[in-house]
Amino acid sequence: MKFMELIDLCEKLEATRKRDLMTSMVADFLKRLSEEEVEPAVSMMLGRPFPKWDPRTLDVSWATISRVIRKLTEASWRDFSEAFRNTGDIGESTKIIFERYRMRRQLTLLEKPLTILEVRKILDAIADASGQGSRERKERLIESLLGKASPLEAKYLVKIMIGEMRMGLHEGLMEIAVSKAFNIPLERIQTASMLTGDIAEVAAIC
């Protein structure tokens, strides 16, 4: 599935605080995912690049990410500071910077939109980069990822990388959504989530 479809859902979730609407939208979305897309999508919606059982981290700071964004957009640190003061949100600030300063690229027939699995693959590579020169490799991978992203996709990619979604979608609501999506009693989902410690893992095996 296209990553943009996940982002469209995130935008709708961010725009509402109605619990029933949120869980229904997420449930409908989960039904459309392939088996291998479920865990990455659920983890990302909860602001995690990887499932809870995975000990890996991206090990990248906001300073690193912002340096890549400034390289891609040629925006100044002052531009970033102003955008953040106006929004109070790092992801939204990134979107504004991309919209305002990013040079328009000519799309070609060979370019393909980001997919959920492609995003996870690049996040895997960022986390796995280690040893001498790993900082530079991580930056190149982040640049590759954000370089393929639209301003709206960049907003949520940054949120996922720093673990700050701010959509109001917590694990309890995700449990309800998983229950609705796969027609499994909520009590069973909650028990499985408690035993595994990760609703994303539970969703993947439903």
N, CA and C of each residue as an Amber inpcrd file, in Angstrom:
protein
   618
   0.8370000  -1.1970000   0.0000000   0.0000000   0.0000000   0.0000000
   0.8720000   1.2480000   0.0000000   0.3850000   2.2820000  -0.6830000
   1.1160000   3.5400000  -0.7090000   1.2000000   4.1430000   0.6950000
   2.3660000   4.6830000   1.0180000   2.5540000   5.3430000   2.3090000
   1.5870000   6.5190000   2.4390000   1.2780000   7.1750000   1.3280000
   0.3900000   8.3340000   1.3570000  -0.9960000   7.9660000   1.8620000
  -1.4370000   6.7460000   1.6500000  -2.7430000   6.3230000   2.1620000
  -2.7270000   6.2630000   3.6880000  -1.6110000   5.8350000   4.2570000
  -1.4580000   5.8680000   5.7110000  -1.4400000   7.3070000   6.2070000
  -0.7740000   8.1790000   5.4760000  -0.6810000   9.5850000   5.8660000
  -2.0380000  10.2680000   5.7950000  -2.8190000   9.9500000   4.7810000
  -4.1720000  10.5090000   4.6870000  -4.9940000  10.1320000   5.9140000
  -4.8510000   8.8890000   6.3570000  -5.5420000   8.4530000   7.5700000
  -5.0490000   9.2360000   8.7800000  -3.7520000   9.3980000   8.8930000
  -3.1820000  10.1350000  10.0270000  -3.7060000  11.5680000  10.0820000
  -3.8490000  12.2000000   8.9300000  -4.3970000  13.5560000   8.8790000
  -5.8370000  13.5790000   9.3920000  -6.6220000  12.5900000   9.0190000
  -8.0110000  12.5220000   9.4860000  -8.0690000  12.2640000  10.9910000
  -7.1740000  11.4170000  11.4780000  -7.1300000  11.1370000  12.9100000
  -6.7190000  12.3730000  13.6930000  -5.7900000  13.1230000  13.1420000
  -5.3140000  14.3330000  13.8100000  -6.4070000  15.3890000  13.8920000
  -7.3670000  15.3250000  12.9700000  -8.4070000  16.3560000  12.8790000
  -9.6210000  16.0700000  13.7560000  -9.6510000  14.9160000  14.4310000
 -10.8160000  14.5890000  15.2500000 -10.3920000  14.0900000  16.6260000
 -11.3010000  14.2200000  17.5870000 -11.0890000  13.6320000  18.9090000
 -12.2370000  12.6930000  19.2560000 -13.0370000  12.3260000  18.2430000
 -14.1520000  11.4120000  18.4490000 -13.6250000   9.9790000  18.4280000
 -13.6720000   9.3320000  19.5750000 -13.0710000   8.0080000  19.7190000
 -13.6860000   6.9830000  18.7710000 -15.0140000   6.9880000  18.6610000
 -15.6740000   6.0120000  17.7920000 -15.2730000   6.2090000  16.3360000
 -15.1760000   7.4620000  15.9240000 -14.7810000   7.7500000  14.5450000
 -13.3400000   7.3140000  14.2980000 -12.4720000   7.5880000  15.2690000
 -11.0670000   7.2080000  15.1260000 -10.9200000   5.6950000  14.9780000
 -11.5610000   4.9480000  15.8600000 -11.4010000   3.4930000  15.8120000
 -12.0260000   2.9050000  14.5450000 -13.1320000   3.4920000  14.0850000
 -13.7640000   3.0020000  12.8520000 -12.8790000   3.2620000  11.6400000
 -12.2710000   4.4540000  11.5830000 -11.3950000   4.7760000  10.4530000
 -10.1800000   3.8620000  10.4290000  -9.5920000   3.6260000  11.5990000
  -8.4170000   2.7500000  11.6650000  -8.8060000   1.3180000  11.3040000
  -9.9520000   0.8600000  11.8000000 -10.4040000  -0.5020000  11.4910000
 -10.5980000  -0.6870000   9.9860000 -11.2440000   0.2730000   9.3540000
 -11.4520000   0.1870000   7.8990000 -10.1190000   0.1520000   7.1510000
  -9.1600000   0.9240000   7.6460000  -7.8390000   0.9590000   7.0200000
  -7.1260000  -0.3800000   7.1810000  -7.1730000  -0.9490000   8.3780000
  -6.4900000  -2.2170000   8.6390000  -7.0140000  -3.3330000   7.7380000
  -8.2910000  -3.2970000   7.4300000  -8.8820000  -4.3340000   6.5760000
  -8.2820000  -4.3370000   5.1720000  -7.7640000  -3.1970000   4.7480000
  -7.2500000  -3.0730000   3.3790000  -5.7650000  -3.4060000   3.2650000
  -5.1190000  -3.6540000   4.3830000  -3.6850000  -3.9280000   4.3720000
  -3.3940000  -5.3900000   4.0670000  -2.2530000  -5.6250000   3.4470000
  -1.7820000  -7.0030000   3.3080000  -1.2420000  -7.4640000   4.6590000
  -1.0720000  -8.7530000   4.8090000  -0.6120000  -9.3060000   6.0870000
   0.7120000  -8.6930000   6.5260000   1.6420000  -8.5130000   5.5980000
   2.9650000  -8.0100000   5.9670000   2.9750000  -6.5080000   6.2310000
   1.9110000  -5.8100000   5.8520000   1.8460000  -4.3630000   6.0740000
   1.2510000  -3.9950000   7.4260000   0.5520000  -4.9260000   8.0710000
  -0.2110000  -4.5980000   9.2780000   0.6840000  -4.1000000  10.4030000
   1.6880000  -4.8920000  10.7650000   2.5420000  -4.4720000  11.9040000
   3.2460000  -3.1460000  11.6490000   3.9070000  -2.9610000  10.4820000
   4.5520000  -1.6620000  10.2510000   3.5740000  -0.4940000  10.3230000
   2.3790000  -0.6630000   9.7500000   1.4010000   0.4240000   9.7480000
   0.9360000   0.7550000  11.1610000   0.6400000  -0.2650000  11.9570000
   0.1870000  -0.0320000  13.3320000   1.2990000   0.6120000  14.1540000
   2.5060000   0.1010000  14.0330000   3.6350000   0.6880000  14.7650000
   3.8200000   2.1530000  14.4040000   3.7730000   2.4570000  13.1050000
   3.9660000   3.8390000  12.6680000   2.8540000   4.7500000  13.1680000
   1.6110000   4.2790000  13.1450000   0.5050000   5.0930000  13.6490000
   0.6760000   5.4150000  15.1280000   1.3340000   4.5270000  15.8510000
   1.5780000   4.7410000  17.2750000   2.8950000   5.4760000  17.5270000
   3.5340000   5.9280000  16.4470000   4.7390000   6.7360000  16.5940000
   6.0050000   5.9430000  16.8170000   6.0060000   4.6880000  16.3510000
   7.1940000   3.8480000  16.5310000   7.6890000   3.3520000  15.1790000
   8.9710000   3.4570000  14.9060000   9.4870000   2.9280000  13.6430000
   9.4930000   1.4110000  13.5950000   9.5490000   0.7700000  14.7850000
   9.6210000  -0.6910000  14.8750000   8.6590000  -1.1990000  15.9430000
   8.3310000  -2.4960000  15.9120000   7.4880000  -3.0490000  16.9710000
   8.2040000  -3.0000000  18.3150000   7.4260000  -3.0930000  19.3870000
   8.0010000  -2.9710000  20.7290000   9.0430000  -4.0400000  21.0340000
   8.8400000  -5.2400000  20.4800000   9.7770000  -6.3180000  20.8060000
  11.1360000  -6.1240000  20.1530000  11.2050000  -5.2600000  19.1620000
  12.4570000  -5.0200000  18.4370000  13.3130000  -4.0310000  19.2310000
  14.4870000  -4.4430000  19.7070000  15.3050000  -3.5620000  20.5450000
  16.0120000  -2.4520000  19.7740000  15.9690000  -2.5040000  18.4520000
  16.6970000  -1.5110000  17.6660000  16.0930000  -0.1170000  17.8050000
  16.9480000   0.8770000  17.6670000  16.5100000   2.2660000  17.5780000
  17.1560000   2.8770000  16.3430000  16.5880000   3.9750000  15.8830000
  17.1860000   4.6610000  14.7380000  18.4820000   5.3480000  15.1340000
  18.5800000   5.7480000  16.3990000  19.7740000   6.4260000  16.9140000
  20.1300000   7.6420000  16.0630000  19.1100000   8.4560000  15.7930000
  19.3370000   9.7240000  15.0950000  18.6640000  10.8320000  15.8950000
  19.3220000  11.9550000  15.9830000  18.7980000  13.0820000  16.7500000
  18.0180000  14.0230000  15.8480000  17.2730000  14.9180000  16.4990000
  16.5770000  15.9500000  15.7270000  17.5890000  16.8270000  15.0000000
  18.7410000  17.0340000  15.5980000  19.7820000  17.8370000  14.9440000
  20.1980000  17.1930000  13.6210000  20.3210000  15.8660000  13.6200000
  20.6880000  15.1540000  12.3900000  19.5900000  15.2810000  11.3440000
  18.3500000  15.0430000  11.7550000  17.2240000  15.1220000  10.8180000
  17.0840000  16.5290000  10.2570000  17.1950000  17.5250000  11.1280000
  17.0430000  18.9110000  10.6600000  18.1730000  19.3020000   9.7170000
  19.3570000  18.7450000   9.9470000  20.4790000  19.0190000   9.0430000
  20.1770000  18.4680000   7.6420000  19.5960000  17.2880000   7.5850000
  19.2210000  16.7010000   6.2960000  18.1450000  17.5420000   5.6200000
  17.1620000  17.9800000   6.3870000  16.0790000  18.7890000   5.8150000
  16.6190000  20.1030000   5.2800000  17.5290000  20.7070000   6.0130000
  18.1050000  21.9790000   5.5430000  18.9070000  21.7530000   4.2630000
  19.5660000  20.5970000   4.1710000  20.3190000  20.2810000   2.9540000
  19.3780000  20.1140000   1.7590000  18.2430000  19.4440000   1.9850000
  17.2920000  19.1990000   0.9050000  16.5720000  20.4660000   0.4600000
  16.3140000  21.3560000   1.4140000  15.4860000  22.5300000   1.1150000
  16.2680000  23.8280000   1.0080000  17.5100000  23.8170000   1.5230000
  18.3250000  25.0340000   1.6010000  17.6860000  26.0830000   2.5120000
  16.8460000  25.6290000   3.4430000  16.2680000  26.5350000   4.4370000
  17.2930000  26.7870000   5.5370000  17.1910000  27.9170000   6.1850000
  18.1170000  28.2750000   7.2610000  17.5690000  27.7970000   8.6040000
  18.4460000  27.8030000   9.6070000  17.9850000  27.4510000  10.9500000
  16.9580000  28.4610000  11.4390000  17.1000000  29.7080000  11.0550000
  16.1110000  30.7280000  11.4310000  14.7390000  30.3820000  10.8470000
  14.7190000  29.8800000   9.6140000  13.4580000  29.4700000   8.9930000
  12.7840000  28.3780000   9.8280000  13.5870000  27.4200000  10.2710000
  13.0660000  26.3390000  11.1010000  12.5080000  26.8770000  12.4120000
  13.2720000  27.7490000  13.0520000  12.8540000  28.2970000  14.3410000
  11.5350000  29.0420000  14.2160000  11.3990000  29.8000000  13.1450000
  10.1620000  30.5510000  12.9220000   8.9820000  29.6070000  12.6990000
   9.1990000  28.5700000  11.8870000   8.1230000  27.6080000  11.6180000
   7.7080000  26.8910000  12.8930000   8.6820000  26.5500000  13.7410000
   8.3600000  25.8490000  14.9790000   7.6430000  26.7660000  15.9610000
   8.0500000  28.0190000  16.0220000   7.3590000  28.9660000  16.9070000
   5.8970000  29.1080000  16.5010000   5.6410000  29.0610000  15.2140000
   4.2740000  29.2530000  14.7200000   3.4010000  28.0150000  14.8870000
   4.0280000  26.8380000  14.9420000   3.2450000  25.5990000  14.9920000
   3.3920000  24.8270000  16.3010000   4.5670000  24.8990000  16.9220000
   4.8290000  24.1110000  18.1190000   4.9310000  22.6190000  17.8460000
   5.0720000  22.2570000  16.5780000   5.0890000  20.8480000  16.1930000
   6.1950000  20.6270000  15.1660000   7.1070000  19.6990000  15.4630000
   8.2510000  19.4690000  14.5820000   7.8110000  18.9550000  13.2120000
   6.8340000  18.0480000  13.2020000   6.3630000  17.5190000  11.9310000
   5.7150000  18.5770000  11.0640000   4.8430000  19.3710000  11.6600000
   4.1750000  20.4360000  10.9080000   5.1880000  21.4680000  10.4350000
   6.1920000  21.7440000  11.2550000   7.2520000  22.6780000  10.8530000
   7.9910000  22.1500000   9.6280000   8.2580000  20.8440000   9.6250000
   8.9230000  20.2230000   8.4740000   8.0770000  20.3760000   7.2170000
   6.7820000  20.1380000   7.3390000   5.8760000  20.2770000   6.1950000
   5.9240000  21.7000000   5.6360000   5.8950000  22.6810000   6.5200000
   5.9360000  24.0810000   6.0860000   7.2360000  24.3780000   5.3500000
   8.3460000  23.8980000   5.9010000   9.6460000  24.1370000   5.2650000
   9.6950000  23.4840000   3.8880000   9.1990000  22.2580000   3.7890000
   9.1850000  21.5740000   2.4890000   8.3200000  22.3250000   1.4840000
   7.1790000  22.8030000   1.9290000   6.2780000  23.5200000   1.0220000
   6.8700000  24.8560000   0.5830000   7.5620000  25.4890000   1.5020000
   8.0280000  26.8540000   1.2360000   9.3420000  26.8930000   0.4760000
  10.2390000  25.9640000   0.7720000  11.6020000  26.0940000   0.2600000
  12.0610000  24.9740000  -0.6590000  11.3970000  23.8650000  -0.6130000
  11.9090000  22.7510000  -1.4070000  11.7610000  23.0500000  -2.8950000
  12.8410000  22.8330000  -3.6280000  12.8030000  23.0550000  -5.0710000
  11.8990000  22.0130000  -5.7190000  11.0840000  22.4740000  -6.6340000
  10.1880000  21.5500000  -7.3270000  11.0050000  20.6080000  -8.2140000
  10.6930000  19.3380000  -8.0980000  11.3700000  18.3560000  -8.9340000
  10.4450000  17.9350000 -10.0680000  11.0410000  17.6390000 -11.1960000
  10.2580000  17.1480000 -12.3240000  10.0090000  15.6560000 -12.1340000
   8.7510000  15.3000000 -11.9410000   8.4240000  13.8940000 -11.7710000
   8.6180000  13.1490000 -13.0840000   9.1000000  11.9340000 -12.9880000
   9.2910000  11.1190000 -14.1810000   8.4280000   9.8720000 -14.0850000
   8.2720000   9.2080000 -15.2130000   7.4650000   7.9970000 -15.2380000
   8.1070000   6.8780000 -14.4280000   9.4160000   6.9890000 -14.1710000
  10.1200000   5.9460000 -13.4390000   9.9600000   6.0920000 -11.9340000
   9.5510000   7.2640000 -11.4770000   9.4130000   7.4840000 -10.0500000
   8.1570000   6.8010000  -9.5250000   8.3030000   6.1320000  -8.4030000
   7.1710000   5.4600000  -7.7860000   6.9200000   6.0720000  -6.4120000
   5.6590000   6.1340000  -5.9960000   5.3590000   6.6780000  -4.6710000
   5.8970000   5.7640000  -3.5770000   6.1980000   6.3400000  -2.4390000
   6.6330000   5.5510000  -1.2880000   5.5370000   4.5830000  -0.8720000
   5.9370000   3.4210000  -0.4190000   4.9960000   2.4560000   0.1410000
   5.3160000   2.2550000   1.6160000   4.3740000   1.6830000   2.3380000
   4.5880000   1.4000000   3.7590000   5.7920000   0.4860000   3.9470000
   5.9000000  -0.5330000   3.1240000   7.0000000  -1.4890000   3.2710000
   8.3360000  -0.8820000   2.8710000   8.3310000   0.0170000   1.8910000
   9.5780000   0.6800000   1.5070000  10.0740000   1.5800000   2.6340000
   9.1490000   2.2970000   3.2730000   9.5310000   3.1450000   4.4050000
  10.1350000   2.2930000   5.5120000   9.5020000   1.1600000   5.8410000
  10.0500000   0.2790000   6.8780000  11.4320000  -0.2290000   6.4810000
  11.6230000  -0.5690000   5.2180000  12.9210000  -1.0790000   4.7590000
  14.0210000  -0.0410000   4.9650000  13.7150000   1.2170000   4.6760000
  14.7220000   2.2700000   4.8580000  14.9600000   2.5220000   6.3390000
  13.9070000   2.4810000   7.1520000  14.0780000   2.6280000   8.5990000
  14.9340000   1.4890000   9.1510000  14.7320000   0.2800000   8.6290000
  15.5830000  -0.8570000   9.0150000  17.0520000  -0.5490000   8.7190000
  17.3070000  -0.0170000   7.5330000  18.6860000   0.2670000   7.1200000
  19.3060000   1.3470000   7.9960000  18.5030000   2.3420000   8.3800000
  19.0070000   3.4000000   9.2640000  19.4030000   2.8050000  10.6090000
  18.5380000   1.9680000  11.1610000  18.8180000   1.3590000  12.4630000
  20.0210000   0.4240000  12.4050000  20.1980000  -0.2580000  11.2900000
  21.2670000  -1.2580000  11.1710000  22.6300000  -0.6540000  10.8460000
  22.6520000   0.6150000  10.4520000  23.9360000   1.2610000  10.1410000
  24.7510000   1.4040000  11.4240000  25.9510000   0.8500000  11.4350000
  26.7890000   0.9080000  12.6330000  28.2530000   0.9360000  12.2310000
  29.0960000   1.2180000  13.2120000  30.5260000   1.2270000  12.9490000
  31.0110000   2.5230000  12.3310000  32.2300000   2.4680000  11.8250000
  32.8430000   3.6570000  11.2440000  32.0200000   4.1610000  10.0540000
  31.7560000   5.4550000  10.0730000  30.9990000   6.0630000   8.9820000
  29.4960000   5.8870000   9.0800000  29.0140000   5.3290000  10.2030000
  27.5760000   5.0690000  10.3220000  26.7630000   6.3580000  10.3560000
  27.3230000   7.4120000  10.9580000  26.5910000   8.6930000  10.9940000
  26.2870000   9.1710000   9.5840000  27.3050000   9.1110000   8.7490000
  27.1340000   9.5750000   7.3660000  26.1500000   8.6820000   6.6080000
  26.2120000   7.3650000   6.8550000  25.2810000   6.4520000   6.1740000
  23.8480000   6.7150000   6.6090000  23.6670000   6.9520000   7.8940000
  22.3260000   7.2590000   8.3960000  21.7880000   8.5360000   7.7500000
  22.6360000   9.5430000   7.6650000  22.1950000  10.8000000   7.0560000
  21.8360000  10.6020000   5.5900000  22.6260000   9.8120000   4.8830000
  22.3280000   9.5620000   3.4650000  21.0020000   8.8200000   3.3060000
  20.7350000   7.8900000   4.2010000  19.4810000   7.1410000   4.1350000
  18.2840000   8.0350000   4.4520000  18.4370000   8.8890000   5.4540000
  17.3620000   9.8370000   5.7800000  17.1290000  10.7850000   4.6140000
  18.2260000  11.2190000   4.0030000  18.1110000  12.1050000   2.8380000
  17.3970000  11.3900000   1.6920000  17.7090000  10.1270000   1.4900000
  17.0530000   9.3480000   0.4420000  15.5600000   9.2240000   0.7090000
  15.2020000   8.9690000   1.9690000  13.7960000   8.8050000   2.3400000
  13.0230000  10.1080000   2.1900000  13.5310000  11.1710000   2.7930000
  12.8320000  12.4540000   2.7270000  12.8630000  13.0370000   1.3220000
  13.9000000  12.6800000   0.5640000  13.9970000  13.1720000  -0.8050000
  12.9080000  12.6290000  -1.7080000  12.3130000  11.4960000  -1.3150000
  11.2230000  10.9000000  -2.0920000   9.8540000  11.3540000  -1.6010000
   9.8350000  12.0940000  -0.5060000   8.5760000  12.3850000   0.1770000
   7.9540000  13.7070000  -0.2600000   6.6350000  13.7360000  -0.2430000
   5.9040000  14.9900000  -0.3970000   5.9920000  15.7510000   0.9270000
   5.6340000  17.0340000   0.9600000   5.6520000  17.7640000   2.2350000
   4.8300000  17.0760000   3.3190000   3.6580000  16.5610000   2.9600000
   2.8130000  15.8990000   3.9560000   3.4350000  14.5880000   4.4230000
   4.0170000  13.8360000   3.5120000   4.7040000  12.6060000   3.9070000
   5.9000000  12.9260000   4.7930000   6.6320000  13.9900000   4.4720000
   7.7890000  14.3910000   5.2790000   7.3680000  14.7180000   6.7040000
   6.2120000  15.3610000   6.8430000   5.6930000  15.6950000   8.1780000
   5.6160000  14.4490000   9.0500000   5.0300000  13.3890000   8.5250000
   4.8310000  12.1860000   9.3320000   6.0620000  11.2940000   9.4000000
   6.8970000  11.3340000   8.3960000   8.1550000  10.5910000   8.4870000
   8.9960000  11.1150000   9.6390000   9.0570000  12.4300000   9.7710000
   9.8090000  13.0260000  10.8750000   9.1690000  12.6520000  12.2050000
   7.8460000  12.6930000  12.2840000   7.1550000  12.3250000  13.5170000
   7.4570000  10.8780000  13.9070000   7.4580000   9.9950000  12.9230000
   7.7590000   8.5870000  13.1970000   9.2050000   8.4300000  13.6640000
  10.1230000   9.1280000  13.0040000  11.5430000   8.9870000  13.3580000
  11.8470000   9.5010000  14.7550000  11.1320000  10.5320000  15.1990000
  11.3960000  11.0600000  16.5430000  10.3950000  10.5430000  17.5730000
   9.3980000   9.7580000  17.1250000   8.4360000   9.1530000  18.0430000
   7.4590000  10.1250000  18.6480000   6.9260000  11.0160000  17.8430000
   6.0440000  12.0660000  18.3650000   4.8750000  12.2780000  17.4010000
   3.8410000  11.4090000  17.4970000   2.7340000  11.4950000  16.5430000
   1.6780000  12.5290000  16.9310000   1.3000000  12.5960000  18.1960000
   0.3300000  13.5950000  18.6770000  -1.0220000  13.5180000  17.9640000
  -1.5090000  12.3160000  17.7120000  -2.8040000  12.1800000  17.0460000
  -3.9090000  11.7950000  18.0190000  -3.5390000  11.4830000  19.2490000
  -4.5370000  11.0320000  20.2070000  -4.8980000   9.5660000  20.0520000
  -4.1660000   8.8620000  19.1970000  -4.4280000   7.4340000  18.9740000
  -3.5000000   6.6200000  19.8760000  -3.9970000   6.2570000  21.0480000
  -3.1740000   5.4790000  21.9700000  -3.4730000   3.9890000  21.8060000
  -2.7530000   3.1620000  22.5520000  -2.8550000   1.7170000  22.3600000
  -4.2460000   1.1840000  22.6830000  -4.9200000   1.8020000  23.6530000
  -6.2740000   1.3630000  23.9890000  -7.2250000   1.5180000  22.8180000
  -7.1380000   2.6340000  22.1260000  -7.9810000   2.8490000  20.9480000
  -7.5710000   1.9180000  19.8100000  -6.2790000   1.6550000  19.6880000
  -5.8270000   0.7330000  18.6490000  -6.3530000  -0.6750000  18.9150000
  -6.4210000  -1.0730000  20.1690000  -6.9890000  -2.3850000  20.5030000
  -8.4430000  -2.4820000  20.0370000  -9.2030000  -1.4110000  20.2560000
 -10.6020000  -1.3860000  19.8090000 -10.6680000  -1.4820000  18.2890000
  -9.7950000  -0.7330000  17.6120000  -9.7730000  -0.7410000  16.1430000
  -9.4350000  -2.1290000  15.6050000  -8.4670000  -2.7930000  16.2170000
  -8.0830000  -4.1440000  15.7880000  -9.2470000  -5.1140000  16.0060000
  -9.9280000  -4.9670000  17.1370000 -11.0900000  -5.8010000  17.4230000
 -12.1600000  -5.6320000  16.3530000 -12.4270000  -4.3870000  15.9700000
 -13.4240000  -4.1040000  14.9310000 -12.9770000  -4.6400000  13.5710000
 -11.7180000  -4.4330000  13.2500000 -11.2160000  -4.7980000  11.9190000
 -11.2920000  -6.2920000  11.6660000 -10.9450000  -7.0740000  12.6750000
 -10.8360000  -8.5230000  12.4750000 -11.9560000  -9.3130000  13.1530000
 -12.9570000  -8.5640000  13.6770000 -14.1450000  -9.1880000  14.2760000
 -13.7730000 -10.1860000  15.3740000 -12.8920000  -9.7270000  16.2620000
 -12.4470000 -10.5310000  17.4010000 -12.8680000  -9.8060000  18.6740000
 -13.4240000 -10.5150000  19.6610000 -13.8570000  -9.8410000  20.8890000
 -12.7420000  -8.9830000  21.4960000 -13.1120000  -7.7980000  21.9440000
 -12.1260000  -6.8570000  22.4770000 -11.3420000  -7.4630000  23.6350000
 -12.0250000  -8.2500000  24.4700000 -11.3420000  -8.8370000  25.6280000
 -10.1780000  -9.7260000  25.1930000 -10.3630000 -10.4600000  24.1080000
  -9.2860000 -11.3270000  23.6080000  -8.1260000 -10.4920000  23.0710000
  -8.4540000  -9.4170000  22.3820000  -7.4020000  -8.5290000  21.8680000
  -6.6340000  -7.9050000  23.0210000  -7.3440000  -7.4510000  24.0410000
  -6.6880000  -6.8170000  25.1920000  -5.7920000  -7.8050000  25.9310000
  -6.2570000  -9.0390000  26.0720000  -5.4470000 -10.0630000  26.7440000
  -4.1850000 -10.3650000  25.9450000  -4.3470000 -10.5260000  24.6380000
  -3.1850000 -10.8000000  23.7830000  -2.2060000  -9.6380000  23.8010000
  -2.7400000  -8.4230000  23.8190000  -1.8830000  -7.2380000  23.8610000
  -1.1030000  -7.1730000  25.1660000  -1.7700000  -7.5470000  26.2610000
  -1.1060000  -7.5450000  27.5640000  -0.0050000  -8.6070000  27.6030000
  -0.2650000  -9.7690000  27.0300000   0.7040000 -10.8650000  27.0680000
   1.9140000 -10.5970000  26.1750000   1.6720000 -10.0160000  25.0080000
   2.7750000  -9.7500000  24.0760000   3.4440000  -8.4110000  24.3480000
   2.6840000  -7.4890000  24.9490000   3.2180000  -6.1520000  25.2090000
   3.1960000  -5.2410000  24.0050000   2.5370000  -5.6920000  22.9140000
   2.5680000  -4.8790000  21.6920000   1.3320000  -5.1500000  20.8430000
   0.4470000  -4.1620000  20.7400000  -0.7610000  -4.3070000  19.9400000
  -0.4290000  -4.4640000  18.4560000   0.6990000  -3.9310000  18.0140000
   1.0890000  -4.0900000  16.6080000   1.3570000  -5.5560000  16.2840000
   1.9970000  -6.2490000  17.2040000   2.2600000  -7.6780000  17.0070000
   0.9560000  -8.4630000  17.0130000   0.0450000  -8.0900000  17.9110000
  -1.2590000  -8.7560000  17.9730000  -2.0140000  -8.5640000  16.6640000
  -2.0390000  -7.3310000  16.1720000  -2.7500000  -7.0340000  14.9230000
  -2.1960000  -7.8560000  13.7650000  -0.8960000  -8.0660000  13.7750000
  -0.2440000  -8.7760000  12.6680000  -0.6210000 -10.2490000  12.6050000
  -1.0390000 -10.8210000  13.7320000  -1.3630000 -12.2530000  13.7430000
  -2.8680000 -12.5110000  13.7830000  -3.6600000 -11.4480000  13.7260000
  -5.1200000 -11.6200000  13.7520000  -5.6210000 -12.1800000  12.4220000
